[in-house]
Coordinates of C-alpha atoms in Angstrom, one line a residue:
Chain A
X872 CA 9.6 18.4 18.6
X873 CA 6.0 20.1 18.7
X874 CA 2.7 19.0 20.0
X875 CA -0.7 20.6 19.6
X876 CA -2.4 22.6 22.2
X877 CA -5.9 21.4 21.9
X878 CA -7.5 24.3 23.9
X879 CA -6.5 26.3 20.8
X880 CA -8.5 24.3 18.7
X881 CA -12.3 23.7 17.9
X882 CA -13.3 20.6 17.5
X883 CA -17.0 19.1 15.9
X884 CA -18.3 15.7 16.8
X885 CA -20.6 14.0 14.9
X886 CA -21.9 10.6 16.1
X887 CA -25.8 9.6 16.4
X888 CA -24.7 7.9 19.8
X889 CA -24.9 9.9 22.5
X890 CA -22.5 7.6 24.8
X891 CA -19.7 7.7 21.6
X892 CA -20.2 12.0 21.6
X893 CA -19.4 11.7 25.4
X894 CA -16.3 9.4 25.4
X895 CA -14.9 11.8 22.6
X896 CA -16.0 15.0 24.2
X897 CA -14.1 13.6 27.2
X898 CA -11.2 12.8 25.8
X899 CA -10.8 16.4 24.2
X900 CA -11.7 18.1 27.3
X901 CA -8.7 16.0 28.5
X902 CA -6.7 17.3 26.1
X903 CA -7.5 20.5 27.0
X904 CA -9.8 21.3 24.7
X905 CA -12.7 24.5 25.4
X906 CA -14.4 24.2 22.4
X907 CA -16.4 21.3 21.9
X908 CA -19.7 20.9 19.6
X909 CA -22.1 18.5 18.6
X910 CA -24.5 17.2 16.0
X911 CA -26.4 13.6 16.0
X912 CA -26.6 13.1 12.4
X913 CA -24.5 14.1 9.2
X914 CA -27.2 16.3 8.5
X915 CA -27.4 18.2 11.7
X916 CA -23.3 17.8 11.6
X917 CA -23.3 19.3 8.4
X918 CA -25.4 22.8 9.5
X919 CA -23.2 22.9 12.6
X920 CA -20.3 22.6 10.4
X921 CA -20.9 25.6 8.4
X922 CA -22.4 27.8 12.0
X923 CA -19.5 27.1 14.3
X924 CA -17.1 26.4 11.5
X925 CA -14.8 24.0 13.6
X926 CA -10.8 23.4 12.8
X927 CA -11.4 19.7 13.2
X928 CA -14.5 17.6 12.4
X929 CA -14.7 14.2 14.1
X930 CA -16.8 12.2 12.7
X931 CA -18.8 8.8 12.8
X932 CA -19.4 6.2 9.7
X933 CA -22.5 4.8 10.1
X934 CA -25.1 7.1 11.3
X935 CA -29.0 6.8 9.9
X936 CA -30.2 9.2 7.0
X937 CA -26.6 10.7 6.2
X938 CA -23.6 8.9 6.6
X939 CA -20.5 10.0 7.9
X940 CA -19.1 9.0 3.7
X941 CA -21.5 11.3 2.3
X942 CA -21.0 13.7 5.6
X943 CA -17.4 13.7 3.8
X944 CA -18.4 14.5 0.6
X945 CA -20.6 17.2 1.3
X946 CA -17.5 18.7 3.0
X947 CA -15.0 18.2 0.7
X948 CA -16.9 20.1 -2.2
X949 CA -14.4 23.3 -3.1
X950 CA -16.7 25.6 -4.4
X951 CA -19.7 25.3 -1.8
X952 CA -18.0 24.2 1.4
X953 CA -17.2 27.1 4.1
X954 CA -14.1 25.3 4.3
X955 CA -13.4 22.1 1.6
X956 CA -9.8 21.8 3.8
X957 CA -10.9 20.8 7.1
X958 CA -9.1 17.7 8.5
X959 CA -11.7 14.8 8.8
X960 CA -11.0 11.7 11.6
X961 CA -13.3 8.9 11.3
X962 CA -14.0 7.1 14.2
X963 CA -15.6 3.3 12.7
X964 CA -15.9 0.0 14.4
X965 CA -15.1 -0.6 9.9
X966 CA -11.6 -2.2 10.0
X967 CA -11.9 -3.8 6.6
X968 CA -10.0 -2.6 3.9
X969 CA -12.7 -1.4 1.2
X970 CA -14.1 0.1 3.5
X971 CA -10.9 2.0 4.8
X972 CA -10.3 2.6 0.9
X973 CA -14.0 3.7 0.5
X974 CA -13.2 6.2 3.4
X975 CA -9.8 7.7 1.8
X976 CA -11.4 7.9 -1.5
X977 CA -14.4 10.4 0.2
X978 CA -11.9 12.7 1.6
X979 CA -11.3 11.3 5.0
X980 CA -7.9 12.8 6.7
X981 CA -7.5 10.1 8.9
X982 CA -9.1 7.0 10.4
X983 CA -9.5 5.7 13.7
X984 CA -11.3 2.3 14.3
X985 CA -12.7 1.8 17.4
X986 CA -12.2 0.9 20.6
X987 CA -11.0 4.5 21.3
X988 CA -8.5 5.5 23.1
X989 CA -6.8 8.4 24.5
X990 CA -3.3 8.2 22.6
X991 CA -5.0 6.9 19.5
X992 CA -7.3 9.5 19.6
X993 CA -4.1 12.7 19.8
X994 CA -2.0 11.1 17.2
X995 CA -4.7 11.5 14.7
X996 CA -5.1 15.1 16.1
X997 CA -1.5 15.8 16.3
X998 CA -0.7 14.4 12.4
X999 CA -4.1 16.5 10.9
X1000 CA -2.6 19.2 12.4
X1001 CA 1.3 19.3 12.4
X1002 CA 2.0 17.1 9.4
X1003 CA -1.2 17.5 7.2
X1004 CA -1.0 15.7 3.8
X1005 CA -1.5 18.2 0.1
X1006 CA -4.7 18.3 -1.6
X1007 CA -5.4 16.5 -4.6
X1008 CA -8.1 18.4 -7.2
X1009 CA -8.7 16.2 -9.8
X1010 CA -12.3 16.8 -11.9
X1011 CA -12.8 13.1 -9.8
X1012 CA -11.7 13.6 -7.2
X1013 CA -10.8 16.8 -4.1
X1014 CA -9.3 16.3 -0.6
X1015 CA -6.2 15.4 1.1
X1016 CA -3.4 12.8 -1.0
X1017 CA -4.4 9.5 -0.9
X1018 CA -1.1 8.6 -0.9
X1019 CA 0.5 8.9 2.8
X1020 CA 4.0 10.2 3.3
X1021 CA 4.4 12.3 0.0
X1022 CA 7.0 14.9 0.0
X1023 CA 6.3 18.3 -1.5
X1024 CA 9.2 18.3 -3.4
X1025 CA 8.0 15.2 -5.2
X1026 CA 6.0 17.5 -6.9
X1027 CA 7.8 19.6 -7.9
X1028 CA 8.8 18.3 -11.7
X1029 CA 5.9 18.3 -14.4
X1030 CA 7.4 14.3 -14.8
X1031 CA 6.2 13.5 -11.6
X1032 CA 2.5 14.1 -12.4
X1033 CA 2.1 10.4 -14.7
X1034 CA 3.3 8.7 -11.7
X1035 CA 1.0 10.7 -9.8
X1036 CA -1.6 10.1 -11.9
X1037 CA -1.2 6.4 -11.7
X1038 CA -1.2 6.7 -7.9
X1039 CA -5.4 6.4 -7.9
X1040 CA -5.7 9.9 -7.0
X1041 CA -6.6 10.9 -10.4
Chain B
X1339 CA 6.9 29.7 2.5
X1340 CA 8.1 30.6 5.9
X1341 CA 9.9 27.8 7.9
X1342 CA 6.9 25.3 9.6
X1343 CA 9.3 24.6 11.9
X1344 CA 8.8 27.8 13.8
X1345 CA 5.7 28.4 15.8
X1346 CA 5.6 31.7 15.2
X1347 CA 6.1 32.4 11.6
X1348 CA 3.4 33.9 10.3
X1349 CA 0.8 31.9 8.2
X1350 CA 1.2 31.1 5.0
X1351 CA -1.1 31.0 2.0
X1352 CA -2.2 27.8 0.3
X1353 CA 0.2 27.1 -2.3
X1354 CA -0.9 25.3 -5.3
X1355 CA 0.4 23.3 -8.6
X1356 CA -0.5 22.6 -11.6
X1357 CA -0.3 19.4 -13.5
X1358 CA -3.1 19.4 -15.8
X1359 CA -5.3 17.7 -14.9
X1360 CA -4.7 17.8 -11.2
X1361 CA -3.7 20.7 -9.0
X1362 CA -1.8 20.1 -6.0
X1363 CA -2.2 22.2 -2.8
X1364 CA -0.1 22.7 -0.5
X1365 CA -1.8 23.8 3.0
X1366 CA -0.3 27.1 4.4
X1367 CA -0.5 26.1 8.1
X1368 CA -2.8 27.5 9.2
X1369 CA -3.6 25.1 11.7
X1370 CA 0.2 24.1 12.7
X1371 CA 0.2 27.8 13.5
X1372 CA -2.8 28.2 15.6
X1373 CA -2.2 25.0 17.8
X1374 CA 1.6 23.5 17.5
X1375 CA 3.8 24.5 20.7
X1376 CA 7.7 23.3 21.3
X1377 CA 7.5 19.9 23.6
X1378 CA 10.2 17.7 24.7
X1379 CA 8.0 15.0 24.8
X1380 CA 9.5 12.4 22.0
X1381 CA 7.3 11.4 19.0
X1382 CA 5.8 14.2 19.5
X1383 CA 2.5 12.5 21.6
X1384 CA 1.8 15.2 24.3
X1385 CA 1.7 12.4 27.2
X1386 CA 1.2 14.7 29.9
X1387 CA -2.5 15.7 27.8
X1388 CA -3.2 12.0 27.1
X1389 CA -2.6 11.1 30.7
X1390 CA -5.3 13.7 31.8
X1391 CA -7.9 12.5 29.0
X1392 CA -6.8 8.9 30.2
X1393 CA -8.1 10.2 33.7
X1394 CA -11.4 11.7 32.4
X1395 CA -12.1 8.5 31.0
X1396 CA -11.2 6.7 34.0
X1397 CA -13.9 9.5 35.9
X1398 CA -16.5 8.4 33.4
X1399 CA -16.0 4.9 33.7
X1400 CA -18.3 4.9 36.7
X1401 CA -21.0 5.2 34.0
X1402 CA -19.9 2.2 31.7
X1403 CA -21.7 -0.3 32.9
X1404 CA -25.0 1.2 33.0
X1405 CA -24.5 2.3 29.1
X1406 CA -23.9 -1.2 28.2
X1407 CA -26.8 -2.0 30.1
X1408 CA -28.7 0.5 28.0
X1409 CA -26.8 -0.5 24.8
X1410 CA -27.8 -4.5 25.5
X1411 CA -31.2 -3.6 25.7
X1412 CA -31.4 -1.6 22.5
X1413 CA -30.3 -4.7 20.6
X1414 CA -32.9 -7.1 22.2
X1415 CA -35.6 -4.5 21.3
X1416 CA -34.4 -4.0 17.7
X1417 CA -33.9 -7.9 17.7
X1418 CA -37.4 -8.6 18.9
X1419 CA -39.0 -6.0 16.1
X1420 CA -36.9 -7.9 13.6
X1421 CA -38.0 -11.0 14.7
X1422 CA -41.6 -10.1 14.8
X1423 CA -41.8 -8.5 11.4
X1424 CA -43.2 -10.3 8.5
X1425 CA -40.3 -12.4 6.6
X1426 CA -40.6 -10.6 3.6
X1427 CA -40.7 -7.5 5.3
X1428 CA -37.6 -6.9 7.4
X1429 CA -35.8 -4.2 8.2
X1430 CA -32.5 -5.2 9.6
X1431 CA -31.4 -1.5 10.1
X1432 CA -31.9 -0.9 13.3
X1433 CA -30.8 -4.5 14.4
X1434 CA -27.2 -3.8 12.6
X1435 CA -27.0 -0.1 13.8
X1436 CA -27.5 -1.8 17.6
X1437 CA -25.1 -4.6 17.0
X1438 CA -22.4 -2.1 15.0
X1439 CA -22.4 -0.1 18.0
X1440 CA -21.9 -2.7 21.0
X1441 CA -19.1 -4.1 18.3
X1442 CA -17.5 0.4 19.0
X1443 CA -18.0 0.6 22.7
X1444 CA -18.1 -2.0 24.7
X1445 CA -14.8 -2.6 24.6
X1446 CA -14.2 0.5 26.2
X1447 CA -17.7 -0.4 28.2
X1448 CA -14.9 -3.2 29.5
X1449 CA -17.0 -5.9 28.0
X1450 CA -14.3 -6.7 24.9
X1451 CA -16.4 -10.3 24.3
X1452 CA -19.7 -9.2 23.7
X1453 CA -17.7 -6.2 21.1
X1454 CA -16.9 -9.7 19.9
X1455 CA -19.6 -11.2 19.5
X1456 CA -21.4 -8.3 18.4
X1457 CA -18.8 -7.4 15.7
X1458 CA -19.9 -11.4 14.2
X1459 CA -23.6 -10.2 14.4
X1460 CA -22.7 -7.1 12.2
X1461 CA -20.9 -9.2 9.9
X1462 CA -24.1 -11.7 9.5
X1463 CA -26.3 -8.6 9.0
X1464 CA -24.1 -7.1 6.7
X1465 CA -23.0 -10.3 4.6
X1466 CA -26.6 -11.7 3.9
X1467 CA -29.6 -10.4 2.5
X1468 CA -32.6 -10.0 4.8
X1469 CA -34.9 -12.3 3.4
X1470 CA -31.9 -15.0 3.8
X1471 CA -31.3 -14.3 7.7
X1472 CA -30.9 -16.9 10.0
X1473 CA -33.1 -15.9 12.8
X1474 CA -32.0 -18.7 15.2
X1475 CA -28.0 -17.5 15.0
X1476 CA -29.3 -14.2 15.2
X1477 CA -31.0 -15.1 18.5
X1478 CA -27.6 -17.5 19.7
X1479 CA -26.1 -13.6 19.3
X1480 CA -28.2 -11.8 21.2
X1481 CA -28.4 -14.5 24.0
X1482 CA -25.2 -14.2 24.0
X1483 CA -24.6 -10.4 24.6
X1484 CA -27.0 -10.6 27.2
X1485 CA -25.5 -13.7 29.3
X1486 CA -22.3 -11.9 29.1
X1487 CA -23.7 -8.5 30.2
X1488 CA -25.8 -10.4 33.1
X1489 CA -22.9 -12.5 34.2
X1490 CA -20.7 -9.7 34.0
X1491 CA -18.0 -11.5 31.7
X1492 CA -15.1 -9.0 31.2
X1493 CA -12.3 -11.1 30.0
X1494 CA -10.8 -13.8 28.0
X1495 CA -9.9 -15.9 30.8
X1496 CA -13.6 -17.4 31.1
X1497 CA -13.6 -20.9 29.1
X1498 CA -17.4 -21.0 28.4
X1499 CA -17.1 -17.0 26.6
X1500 CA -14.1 -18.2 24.6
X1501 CA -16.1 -21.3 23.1
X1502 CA -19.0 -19.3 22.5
X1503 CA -17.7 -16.4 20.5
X1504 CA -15.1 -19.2 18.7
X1505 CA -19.0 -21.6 17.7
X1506 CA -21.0 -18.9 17.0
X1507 CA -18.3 -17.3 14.3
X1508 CA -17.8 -20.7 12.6
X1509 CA -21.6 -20.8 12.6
X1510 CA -21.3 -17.6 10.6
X1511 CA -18.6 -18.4 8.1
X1512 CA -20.6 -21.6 7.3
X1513 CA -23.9 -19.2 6.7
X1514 CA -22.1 -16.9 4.7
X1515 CA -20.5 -19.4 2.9
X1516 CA -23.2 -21.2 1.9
X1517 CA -25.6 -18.1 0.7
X1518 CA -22.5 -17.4 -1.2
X1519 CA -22.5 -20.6 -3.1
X1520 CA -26.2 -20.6 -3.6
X1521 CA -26.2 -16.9 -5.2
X1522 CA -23.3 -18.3 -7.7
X1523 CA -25.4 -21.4 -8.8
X1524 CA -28.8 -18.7 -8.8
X1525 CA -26.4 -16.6 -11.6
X1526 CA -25.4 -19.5 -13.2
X1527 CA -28.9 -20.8 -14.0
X1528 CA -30.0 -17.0 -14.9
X1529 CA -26.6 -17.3 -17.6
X1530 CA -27.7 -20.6 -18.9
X1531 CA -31.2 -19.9 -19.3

């Protein structure tokens, strides 16, 4: 079995509450984690995205001017983005399922809904970063499968692509 | 590709495929690479890293209940402005951004009730046009927050907090409910005139 060494990784938080930026930073710093930055807003997340250029983004949904959905979009663009592959968590007191849909179909790797906790909190680290899912490009659509569980060999025959294509990825 | 298994294969590039329309990308690794390490731990959840981030949190606690404290009081102030503003004119914003984010924390704050009660609050404010707001459930809500914040309700086991939570989400439904009605007889008489 493997786990992830957090202190390896950098990680960017992005939540317009300061308490929510210090439970998370907590929790990676518990982890082990060195690298930990900051921004209160998607916009301000955004510009720290592309200066510290972070192997994880955590991120918020609902923050005021630029959401944590559009936060994802920006991201997830391949031509502009310094890196369109980054894994996404969402942290959301949002447990309903548009809005989990509405959060997959933006690019998000993985969502956590809130309270937080420690173990909850890893197992999203540990998936983004030992078992992290294809990406998709579509001319819709760019970022990580939308299905979970998919096997690369399931891709491997051109026959498989109308059954992907019917999979609401395209 | 080299085996993923192994922690120190090298990193592979981004593979990708083509169907058409779509192009499938395998990622190379990179970050498997950079940060996976052998453990014995089973299921592969580190428990010796999510004890330690257990025990930060547990350090931080000490805060909690003063950031509820602060949190409670954000609402009432961004429930008073609502209340305050013209009825035609209200932003409900800053009440729902208040209300969504004791509904996050304060379960962790250890006040899982008032998450509860908070959580219906961001459902009224979400579900029902401003102009169509309640303000006296709205009030019942906040109230509410605040007695259990005061009184320093932290658990189920208190009767009164249990009744509360279970009146003020059937007042709720029956709001939602009915604004839902009345906006499908509005559209009928727009389609039939």
């Amino acid at each position: 079995m493997f786990r992830v060494d957090c202190s390896r990784l950098r990680f960017l938080i992005i939540d317009d509450n300061a308490y929510m930026r210090r439970i998370i930073r907590t929790l990676l710093h518990g982890f082990g984690t060195r690298e930990v930055f900051e921004a209160e807003d998607g916009a301000a997340g955004l510009e720290a995205f592309a200066t510290h250029l972070p192997d994880v983004v955590i991120t918020d949904w609902s923050m005021p001017v630029f959401d944590g959905i559009e936060l994802t979009k920006m991201i997830r663009q391949p031509d502009t983005s310094p890196n369109p592959f980054v894994p996404i968590i969402m942290i959301t007191g949002y447990a309903e399922r548009n809005r989990v849909f509405e959060a997959r179909d933006a690019g998000v790797s993985e969502m956590l809904v809130k309270p937080i906790s420690a173990k909850g909190l890893y197992q999203r680290i540990a998936k983004v970063v030992l078992n992290p899912r294809p990406f998709i490009r579509t001319e819709n659509y760019f970022g990580p499968d939308r299905r979970h569980l998919v096997k690369a060999d399931q891709y491997k025959s051109r026959g498989m692509a109308a059954n992907y294509m019917n999979s609401g990825n395209a | 590709m080299s085996n993923p298994q192994d922690e120190n294969a090298p990193v592979d590039a981004n593979i990708e495929q083509d169907f058409g329309d779509t192009r499938v990308i395998h990622l190379g690794g990179t970050l498997r690479a950079k940060a996976a390490v052998r453990s014995a731990d089973a299921g592969g959840v580190d428990e010796m890293s999510v004890a330690a981030a257990d025990a930060a949190m547990k350090d931080l606690s000490a805060d909690f209940q003063n950031w509820m404290g602060d949190e409670v009081n954000r609402l009432i102030a961004a429930y008073e402005v609502f209340r305050d503003s013209p009825s035609d004119n209200r932003d409900v914003t800053k009440l729902f951004r208040a209300a969504h984010d004791i509904r996050g924390q304060a379960a962790v704050f250890g006040y899982p009730i008032a998450a509860e009660i908070a959580g219906s609050l961001s459902k009224l404010l979400d579900k029902i046009e401003p102009d169509y707001l309640p303000i006296q459930l709205i009030s019942h809500h906040v109230d509410a927050v605040k007695a259990i914040y005061r009184n320093n309700i932290r658990d189920y086991a208190n009767p009164v907090a249990t009744q509360i939570i279970h009146n003020l989400r059937r007042a709720i439904d029956r709001v939602v409910e009915a604004r839902q009605k009345a906006m499908m007889e509005e559209m009928r008489i727009r389609r039939s005139g």
